[in-house]
Coordinates of C-alpha atoms and ligand atoms in Angstrom, one line a residue:
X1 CA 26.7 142.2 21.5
X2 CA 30.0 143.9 23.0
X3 CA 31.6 143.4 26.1
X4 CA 32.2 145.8 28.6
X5 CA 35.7 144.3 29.3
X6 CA 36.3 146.0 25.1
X7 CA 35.8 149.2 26.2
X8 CA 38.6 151.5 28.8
X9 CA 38.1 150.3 31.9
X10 CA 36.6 153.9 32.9
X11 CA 34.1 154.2 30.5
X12 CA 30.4 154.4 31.5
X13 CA 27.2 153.0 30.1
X14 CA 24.3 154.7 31.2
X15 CA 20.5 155.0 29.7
X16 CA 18.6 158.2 29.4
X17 CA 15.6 159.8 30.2
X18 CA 13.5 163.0 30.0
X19 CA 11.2 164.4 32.8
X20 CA 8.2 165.3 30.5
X21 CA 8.4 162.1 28.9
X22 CA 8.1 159.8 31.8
X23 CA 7.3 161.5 35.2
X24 CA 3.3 162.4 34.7
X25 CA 3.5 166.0 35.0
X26 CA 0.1 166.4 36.9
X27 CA 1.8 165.0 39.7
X28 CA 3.1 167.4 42.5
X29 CA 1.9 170.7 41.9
X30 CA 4.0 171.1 38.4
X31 CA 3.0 174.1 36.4
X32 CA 1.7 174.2 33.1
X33 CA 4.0 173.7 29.9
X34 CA 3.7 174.6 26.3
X35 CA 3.5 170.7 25.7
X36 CA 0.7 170.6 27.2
X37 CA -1.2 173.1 25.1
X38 CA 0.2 172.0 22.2
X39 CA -0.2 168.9 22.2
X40 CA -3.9 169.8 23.7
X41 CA -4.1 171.1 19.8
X42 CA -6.1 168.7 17.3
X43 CA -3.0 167.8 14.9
X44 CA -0.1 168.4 16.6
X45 CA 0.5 164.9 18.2
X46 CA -0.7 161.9 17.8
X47 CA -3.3 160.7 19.8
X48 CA -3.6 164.0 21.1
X49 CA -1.6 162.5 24.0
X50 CA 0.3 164.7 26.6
X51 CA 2.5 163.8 29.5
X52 CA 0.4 164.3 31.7
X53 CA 0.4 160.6 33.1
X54 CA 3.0 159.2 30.7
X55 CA 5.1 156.2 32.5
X56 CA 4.1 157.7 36.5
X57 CA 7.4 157.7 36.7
X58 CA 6.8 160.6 39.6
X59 CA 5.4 157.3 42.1
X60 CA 7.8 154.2 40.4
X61 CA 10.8 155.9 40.0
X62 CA 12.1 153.2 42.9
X63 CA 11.4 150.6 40.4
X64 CA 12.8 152.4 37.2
X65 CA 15.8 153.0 39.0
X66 CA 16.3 149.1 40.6
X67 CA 15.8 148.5 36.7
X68 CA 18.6 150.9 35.7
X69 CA 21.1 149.4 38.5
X70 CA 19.9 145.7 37.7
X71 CA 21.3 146.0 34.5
X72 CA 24.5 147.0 35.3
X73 CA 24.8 150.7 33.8
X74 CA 27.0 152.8 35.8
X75 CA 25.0 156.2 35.3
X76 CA 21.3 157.6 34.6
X77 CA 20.8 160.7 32.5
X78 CA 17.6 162.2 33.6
X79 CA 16.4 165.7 33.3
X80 CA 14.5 168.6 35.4
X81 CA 11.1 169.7 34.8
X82 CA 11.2 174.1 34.8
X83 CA 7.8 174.0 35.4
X84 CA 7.5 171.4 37.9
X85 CA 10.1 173.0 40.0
X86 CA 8.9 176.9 39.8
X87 CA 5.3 176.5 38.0
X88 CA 5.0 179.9 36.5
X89 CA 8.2 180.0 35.1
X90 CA 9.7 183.0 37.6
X91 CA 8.7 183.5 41.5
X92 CA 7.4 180.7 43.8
X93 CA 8.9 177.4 43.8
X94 CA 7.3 174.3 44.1
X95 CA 8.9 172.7 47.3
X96 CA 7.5 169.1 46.1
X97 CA 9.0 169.2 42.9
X98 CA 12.5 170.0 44.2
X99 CA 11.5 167.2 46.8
X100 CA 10.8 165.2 44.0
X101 CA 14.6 165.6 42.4
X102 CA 16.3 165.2 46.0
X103 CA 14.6 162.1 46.3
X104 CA 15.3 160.8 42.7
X105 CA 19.6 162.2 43.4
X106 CA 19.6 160.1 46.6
X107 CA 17.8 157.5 44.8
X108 CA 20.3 157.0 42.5
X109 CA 23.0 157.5 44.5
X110 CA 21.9 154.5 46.8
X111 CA 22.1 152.4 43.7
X112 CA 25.7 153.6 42.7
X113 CA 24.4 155.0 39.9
X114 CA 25.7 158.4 38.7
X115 CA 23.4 161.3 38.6
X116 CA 23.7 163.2 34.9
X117 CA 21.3 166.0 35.0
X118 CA 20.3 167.7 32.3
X119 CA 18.3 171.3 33.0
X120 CA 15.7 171.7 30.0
X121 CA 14.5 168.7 27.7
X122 CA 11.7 171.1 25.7
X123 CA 8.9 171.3 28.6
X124 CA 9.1 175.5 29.1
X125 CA 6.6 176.5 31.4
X126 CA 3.2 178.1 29.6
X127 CA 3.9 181.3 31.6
X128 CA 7.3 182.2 30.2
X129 CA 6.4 180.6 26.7
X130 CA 2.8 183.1 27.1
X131 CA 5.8 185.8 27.1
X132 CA 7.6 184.6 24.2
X133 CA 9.8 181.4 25.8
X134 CA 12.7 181.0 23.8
X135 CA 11.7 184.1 21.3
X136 CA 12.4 186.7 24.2
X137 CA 15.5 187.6 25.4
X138 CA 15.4 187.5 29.1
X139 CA 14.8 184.2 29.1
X140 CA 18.3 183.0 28.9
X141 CA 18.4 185.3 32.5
X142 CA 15.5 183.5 33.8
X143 CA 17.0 180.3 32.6
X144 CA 19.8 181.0 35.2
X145 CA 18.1 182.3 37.7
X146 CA 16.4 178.5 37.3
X147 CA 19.4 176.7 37.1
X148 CA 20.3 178.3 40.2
X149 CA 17.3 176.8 42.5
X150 CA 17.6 173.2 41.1
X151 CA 21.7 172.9 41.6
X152 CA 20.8 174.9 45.1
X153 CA 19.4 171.3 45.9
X154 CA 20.8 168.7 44.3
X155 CA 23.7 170.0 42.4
X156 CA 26.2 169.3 45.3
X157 CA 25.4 165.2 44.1
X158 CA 25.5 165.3 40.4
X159 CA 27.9 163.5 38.5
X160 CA 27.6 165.7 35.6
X161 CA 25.3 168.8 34.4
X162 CA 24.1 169.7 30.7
X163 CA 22.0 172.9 30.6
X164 CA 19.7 172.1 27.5
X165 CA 19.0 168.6 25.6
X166 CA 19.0 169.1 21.7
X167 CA 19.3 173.3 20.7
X168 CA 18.2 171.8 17.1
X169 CA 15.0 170.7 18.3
X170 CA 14.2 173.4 20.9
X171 CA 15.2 176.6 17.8
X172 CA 15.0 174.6 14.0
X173 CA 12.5 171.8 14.9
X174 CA 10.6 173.7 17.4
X175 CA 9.9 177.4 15.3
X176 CA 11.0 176.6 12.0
X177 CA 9.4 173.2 11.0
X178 CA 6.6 173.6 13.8
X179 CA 7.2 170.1 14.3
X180 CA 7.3 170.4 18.5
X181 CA 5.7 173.3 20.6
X182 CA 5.1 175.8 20.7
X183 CA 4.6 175.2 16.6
X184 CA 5.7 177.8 14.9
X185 CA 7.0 178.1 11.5
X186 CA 8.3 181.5 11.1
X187 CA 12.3 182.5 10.3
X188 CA 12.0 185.3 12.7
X189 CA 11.2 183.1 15.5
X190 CA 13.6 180.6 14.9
X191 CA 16.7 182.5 14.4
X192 CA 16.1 184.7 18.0
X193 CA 15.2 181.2 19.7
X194 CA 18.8 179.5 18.0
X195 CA 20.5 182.3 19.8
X196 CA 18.6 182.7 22.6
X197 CA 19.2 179.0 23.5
X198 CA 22.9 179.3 23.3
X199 CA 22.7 182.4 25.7
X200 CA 20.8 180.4 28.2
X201 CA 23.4 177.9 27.9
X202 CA 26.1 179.9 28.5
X203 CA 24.2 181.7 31.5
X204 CA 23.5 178.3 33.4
X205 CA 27.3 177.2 32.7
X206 CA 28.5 180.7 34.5
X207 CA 26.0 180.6 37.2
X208 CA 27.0 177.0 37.7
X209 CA 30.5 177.8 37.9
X210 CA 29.7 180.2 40.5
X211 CA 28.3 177.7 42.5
X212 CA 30.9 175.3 42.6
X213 CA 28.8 172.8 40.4
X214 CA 31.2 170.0 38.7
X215 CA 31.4 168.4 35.4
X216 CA 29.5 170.9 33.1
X217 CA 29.0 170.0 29.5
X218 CA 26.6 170.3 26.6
X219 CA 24.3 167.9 24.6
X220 CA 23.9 168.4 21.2
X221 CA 21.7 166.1 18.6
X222 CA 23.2 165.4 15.0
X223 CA 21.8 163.6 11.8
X224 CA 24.4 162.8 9.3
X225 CA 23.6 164.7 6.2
X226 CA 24.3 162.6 3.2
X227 CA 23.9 164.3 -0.6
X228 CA 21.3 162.1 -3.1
X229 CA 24.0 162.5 -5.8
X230 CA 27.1 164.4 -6.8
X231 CA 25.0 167.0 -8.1
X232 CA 26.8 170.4 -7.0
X233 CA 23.1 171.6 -6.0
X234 CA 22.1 168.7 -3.9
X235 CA 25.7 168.5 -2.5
X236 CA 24.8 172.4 -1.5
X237 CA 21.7 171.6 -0.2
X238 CA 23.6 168.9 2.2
X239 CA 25.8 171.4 3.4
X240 CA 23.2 173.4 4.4
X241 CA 21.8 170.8 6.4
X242 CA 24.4 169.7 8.4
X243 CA 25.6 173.6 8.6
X244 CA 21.8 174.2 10.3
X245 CA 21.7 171.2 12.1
X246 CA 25.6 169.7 12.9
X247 CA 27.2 173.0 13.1
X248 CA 25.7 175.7 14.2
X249 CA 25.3 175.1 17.8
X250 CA 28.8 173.1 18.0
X251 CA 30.0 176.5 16.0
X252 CA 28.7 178.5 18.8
X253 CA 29.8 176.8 21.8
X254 CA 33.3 175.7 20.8
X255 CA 34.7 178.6 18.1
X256 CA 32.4 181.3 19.5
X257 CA 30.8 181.6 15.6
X258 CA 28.5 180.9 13.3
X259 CA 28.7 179.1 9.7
X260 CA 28.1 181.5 6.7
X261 CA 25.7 179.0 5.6
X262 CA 23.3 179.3 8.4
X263 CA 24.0 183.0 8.7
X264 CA 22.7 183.6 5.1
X265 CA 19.5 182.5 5.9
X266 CA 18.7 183.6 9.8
X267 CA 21.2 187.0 10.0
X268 CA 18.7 189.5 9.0
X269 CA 16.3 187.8 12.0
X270 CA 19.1 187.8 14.8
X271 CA 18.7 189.8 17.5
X272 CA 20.9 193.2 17.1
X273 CA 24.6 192.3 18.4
X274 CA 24.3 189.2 18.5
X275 CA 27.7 188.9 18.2
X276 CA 28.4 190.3 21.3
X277 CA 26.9 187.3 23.4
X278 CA 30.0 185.1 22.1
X279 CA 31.7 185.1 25.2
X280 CA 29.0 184.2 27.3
X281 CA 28.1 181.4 25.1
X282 CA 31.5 179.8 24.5
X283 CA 32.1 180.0 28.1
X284 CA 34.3 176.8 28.7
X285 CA 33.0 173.4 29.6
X286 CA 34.0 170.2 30.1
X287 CA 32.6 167.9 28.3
X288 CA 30.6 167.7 24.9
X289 CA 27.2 165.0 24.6
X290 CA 26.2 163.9 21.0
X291 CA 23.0 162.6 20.8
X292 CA 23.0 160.6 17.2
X293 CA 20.0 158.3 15.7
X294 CA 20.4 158.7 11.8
X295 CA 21.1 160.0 8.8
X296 CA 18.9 162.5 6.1
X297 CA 19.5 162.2 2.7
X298 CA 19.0 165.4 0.9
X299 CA 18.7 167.5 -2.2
X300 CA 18.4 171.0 -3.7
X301 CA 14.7 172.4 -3.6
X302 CA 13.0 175.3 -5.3
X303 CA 11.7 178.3 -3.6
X304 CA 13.1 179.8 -0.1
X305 CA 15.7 179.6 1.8
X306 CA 17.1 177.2 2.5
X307 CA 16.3 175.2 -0.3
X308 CA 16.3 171.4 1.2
X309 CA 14.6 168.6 -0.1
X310 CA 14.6 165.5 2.0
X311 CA 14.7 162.2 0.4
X312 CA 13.8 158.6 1.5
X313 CA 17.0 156.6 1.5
X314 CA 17.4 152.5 0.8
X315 CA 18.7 151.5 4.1
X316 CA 17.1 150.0 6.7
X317 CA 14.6 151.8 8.6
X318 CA 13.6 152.3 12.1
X319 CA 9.8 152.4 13.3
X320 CA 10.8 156.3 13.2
X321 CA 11.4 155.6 9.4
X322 CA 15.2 156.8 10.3
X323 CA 17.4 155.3 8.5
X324 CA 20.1 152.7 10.2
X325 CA 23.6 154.5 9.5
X326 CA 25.9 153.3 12.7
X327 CA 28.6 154.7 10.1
X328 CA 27.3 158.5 10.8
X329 CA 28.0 158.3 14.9
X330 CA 31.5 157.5 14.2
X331 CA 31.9 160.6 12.0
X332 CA 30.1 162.8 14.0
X333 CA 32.4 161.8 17.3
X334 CA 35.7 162.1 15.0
X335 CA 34.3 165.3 14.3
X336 CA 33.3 166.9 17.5
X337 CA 37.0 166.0 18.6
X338 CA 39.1 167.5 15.6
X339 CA 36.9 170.3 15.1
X340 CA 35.1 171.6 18.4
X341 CA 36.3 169.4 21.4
X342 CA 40.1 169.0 20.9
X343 CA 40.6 166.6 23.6
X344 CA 38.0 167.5 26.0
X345 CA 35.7 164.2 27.2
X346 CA 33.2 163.1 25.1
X347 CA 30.0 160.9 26.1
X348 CA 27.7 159.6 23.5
X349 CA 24.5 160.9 25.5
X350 CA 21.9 159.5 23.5
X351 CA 21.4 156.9 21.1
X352 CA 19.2 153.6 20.4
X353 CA 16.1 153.0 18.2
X354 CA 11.6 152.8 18.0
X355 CA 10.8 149.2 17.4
X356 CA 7.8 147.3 17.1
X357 CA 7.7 146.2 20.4
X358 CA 4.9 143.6 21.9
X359 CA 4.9 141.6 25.3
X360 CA 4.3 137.8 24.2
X361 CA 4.6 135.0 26.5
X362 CA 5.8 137.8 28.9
X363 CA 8.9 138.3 26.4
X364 CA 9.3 141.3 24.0
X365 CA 11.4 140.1 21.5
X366 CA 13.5 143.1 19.9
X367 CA 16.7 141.7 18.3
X368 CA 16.6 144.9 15.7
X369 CA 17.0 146.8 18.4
X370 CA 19.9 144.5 20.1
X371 CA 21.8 145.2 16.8
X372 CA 20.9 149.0 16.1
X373 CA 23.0 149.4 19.7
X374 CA 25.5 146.7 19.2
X375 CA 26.2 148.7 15.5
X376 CA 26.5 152.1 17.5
X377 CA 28.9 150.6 20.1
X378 CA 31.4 149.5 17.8
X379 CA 31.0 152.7 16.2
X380 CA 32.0 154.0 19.6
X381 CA 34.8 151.3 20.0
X382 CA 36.4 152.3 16.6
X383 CA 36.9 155.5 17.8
X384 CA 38.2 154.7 21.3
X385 CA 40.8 152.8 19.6
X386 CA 41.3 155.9 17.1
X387 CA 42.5 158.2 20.3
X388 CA 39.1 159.7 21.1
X389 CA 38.5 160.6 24.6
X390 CA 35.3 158.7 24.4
X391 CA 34.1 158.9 27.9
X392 CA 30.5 157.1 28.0
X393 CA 27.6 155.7 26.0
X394 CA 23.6 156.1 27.0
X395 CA 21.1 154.5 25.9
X396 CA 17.7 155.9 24.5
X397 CA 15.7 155.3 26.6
X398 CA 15.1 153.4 29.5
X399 CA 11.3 153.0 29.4
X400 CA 8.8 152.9 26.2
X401 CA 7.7 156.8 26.9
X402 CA 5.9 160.0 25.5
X403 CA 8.0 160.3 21.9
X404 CA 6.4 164.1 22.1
X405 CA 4.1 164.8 18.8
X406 CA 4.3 160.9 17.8
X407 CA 2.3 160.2 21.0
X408 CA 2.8 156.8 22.5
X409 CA 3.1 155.0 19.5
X410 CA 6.8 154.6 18.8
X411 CA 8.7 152.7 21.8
X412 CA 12.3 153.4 22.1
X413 CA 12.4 151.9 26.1
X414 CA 15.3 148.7 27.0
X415 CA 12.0 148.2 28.8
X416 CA 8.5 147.5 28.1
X417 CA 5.4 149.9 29.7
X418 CA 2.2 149.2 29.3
X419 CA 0.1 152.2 29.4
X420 CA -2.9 150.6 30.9
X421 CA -1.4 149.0 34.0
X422 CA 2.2 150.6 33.7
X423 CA 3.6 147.2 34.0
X424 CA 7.4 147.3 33.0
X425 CA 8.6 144.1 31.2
X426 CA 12.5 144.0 30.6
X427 CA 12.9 144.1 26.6
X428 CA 15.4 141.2 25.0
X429 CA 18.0 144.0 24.5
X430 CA 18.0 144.7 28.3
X431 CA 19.0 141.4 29.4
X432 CA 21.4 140.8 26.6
X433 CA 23.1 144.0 27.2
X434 CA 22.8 143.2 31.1
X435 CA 24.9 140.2 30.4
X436 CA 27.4 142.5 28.1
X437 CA 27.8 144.9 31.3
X438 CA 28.9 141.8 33.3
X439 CA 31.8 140.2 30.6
Ligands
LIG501 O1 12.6 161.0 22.5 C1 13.6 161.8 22.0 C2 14.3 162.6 23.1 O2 13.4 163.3 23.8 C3 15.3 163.5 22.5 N1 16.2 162.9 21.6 C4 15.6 162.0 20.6 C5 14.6 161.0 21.2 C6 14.0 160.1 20.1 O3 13.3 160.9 19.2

């Protein structure tokens, strides 16, 4: 394990969170979210479970948080629940659940942690989604006038502010692959919700801006796009990949365009003009999250657009089956800086691994997980020393929680929960990196 006392002596370590995932959205008068239909859906998640419950993080968010300070991390990313705040999407707001994000800001603020909000993490409230969520193009409007009422109340205490966790997952993964709700798998869909997503980026930047709200940035995921072979077809077919996935959002948000690659497949579905919403959504920020786990390996595929074929790989897997490629995170961050960044701050916003994780002896024992984060550190180290403004590292995840259509079964928590009693049992890797924070 690293030290702290490797790293500048500014850089933060944090561990992240989502508000779907852990809170238990029946608590406190939250609305209705297309998770919650979809994953109500025979076949769409594992277990059929939902968040409604999840880690009742809503009531023990106390104790998650003396966890988070205990450790020694200097900042928790956590993220606002749309629906829990104004239930229908629009209109009437939920006075608990803003009640519920003052509390958790002071909360963390009492611990000297630092609040990093993020806006949307993927739970959009049934009524808007009944309207077309991210298909519909007033939603990056509504998105603002959203953003508006949560900074309103705790924006005056965060630390930083992301609009949207992951625009891969809520456009491709969401309306393309039907993988996560709403489920669709249909081109149309997915290139209006890619573009629509940016908008309601840029639209929560600029109404953020207006109010004075500090420290605004954007969190993209990325998955290091490797070709089987040197075939020219299967190399093709990995620049596709990391053109849909590594570049397109980066593309929008930092050169105000998209790559010809993506455009050859999604152009004819984008909304008319869409080139005309470039200024809103490369409105400056300042600061760029990378969320990395893995890497794909890929070849050509007959058929349709856009011809990808994704192969297992021989290394080492995660319980995800993801592939353990620490290699990938430094690329992506030299990347992001030559490419997109130039020089702004960059925080590695999520990153860690699903283990097999059991309490025995009332010690869960997760050494491939102590190493999957001591890799990606020194990933992270290499480029510090290489000139990166590298600005922080979170951890994925706190808590064991709701890994969305995989159910409950895959853990990715520093700590333990036992969905029965919702016991929390502090996981190998949190003590050993607790002891890291303190060197
Ligand atoms: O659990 C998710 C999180 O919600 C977004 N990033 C990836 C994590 C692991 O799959």
């Amino acid at each position: 394990m690293i030290n702290r006392s490797d790293y500048p002596a500014d850089f933060l370590f944090g561990t992240a969170t989502s508000a779907y995932q852990i809170e238990g959205h029946k608590f406190g008068g939250a609305g209705s979210t297309h998770w919650d239909s979809f994953a109500a859906t025979p076949g769409n998640v594992m277990g059929l479970g939902n968040g409604q419950l999840a880690c009742d993080h809503y009531h023990r968010f106390e104790e998650d948080l003396d966890l988070v300070a205990a450790a020694g991390f200097d900042t928790y990313r956590f993220s606002t629940s749309w629906a829990r705040i104004i239930p229908d999407g629009v209109g009437s707001v939920n006075q608990q659940g803003l009640d519920f994000y003052d509390r958790l800001t002071d909360a963390m603020l009492e611990r000297g942690l630092k609040p990093a909000a993020t806006l949307y993490h993927w739970e959009m409230p049934s009524a808007l989604e009944d309207r077309g969520g991210w298909r519909n193009s007033d939603i990056a409007k509504l998105f603002g006038d959203f953003t508006e009422v949560v900074m309103a109340c705790i924006g005056d205490r965060m630390f930083s502010v992301a609009p949207i966790n992951e625009p891969w997952c809520v456009g491709w993964l969401s309306h393309f692959e039907g993988v996560h709700a709403p489920g669709l798998r249909d081109i149309r869909a997915t290139s209006r919700a890619m573009h629509h997503v940016l908008c309601a980026h840029g639209t929560a930047i600029a109404r953020m801006r207006a109010l004075g709200i500090k420290n605004l940035g954007a969190v993209c995921n990325f998955e290091y796009a490797n070709p089987i072979d040197n075939e020219p077809e299967n190399c093709a077919a990995a620049a596709r990949y990391d053109a849909i996935y590594n570049r397109f959002f980066m593309g929008g948000i930092f050169n105000k365009a998209y790559p010809d690659l993506v455009l050859e497949g999604i152009e004819p579905f984008l909304p008319k003009r869409w080139q005309d919403d470039f200024d809103l959504i490369g409105v400056p920020i300042d600061w760029c999250g990378i969320n990395y786990y893995t890497r794909s390996n890929l070849g050509h595929k007959e058929g349709a657009w856009p011809n990808i074929q994704t192969h297992e790989g021989p290394l080492d897997k995660t319980e995800m089956g993801w592939e353990i490629y620490s290699d990938g995170l430094f690329d992506f961050i030299m990347r992001t800086h030559q490419e997109y960044t130039l020089g702004l701050p960059i925080y590695v916003t999520e990153n860690g691994m699903a283990n097999d994780d059991f309490v025995k002896n009332g010690v869960v024992n997760d050494d491939a997980r102590l190493e999957y984060i001591s890799a990606h550190l020194l990933a992270v180290l290499k480029a510090v020393k290489q000139g990166v403004p590298l600005a922080g590292y979170y951890v994925w995840s706190l808590l064991d929680n709701y890994e969305w259509s995989l159910g409950y079964e895959k853990r990715f928590g520093l700590v333990h929960v036992d969905f029965e009693t919702q016991k929390r049992t502090p996981k190998k890797s949190y003590l050993e990196l607790k002891k890291a924070l303190k060197c």
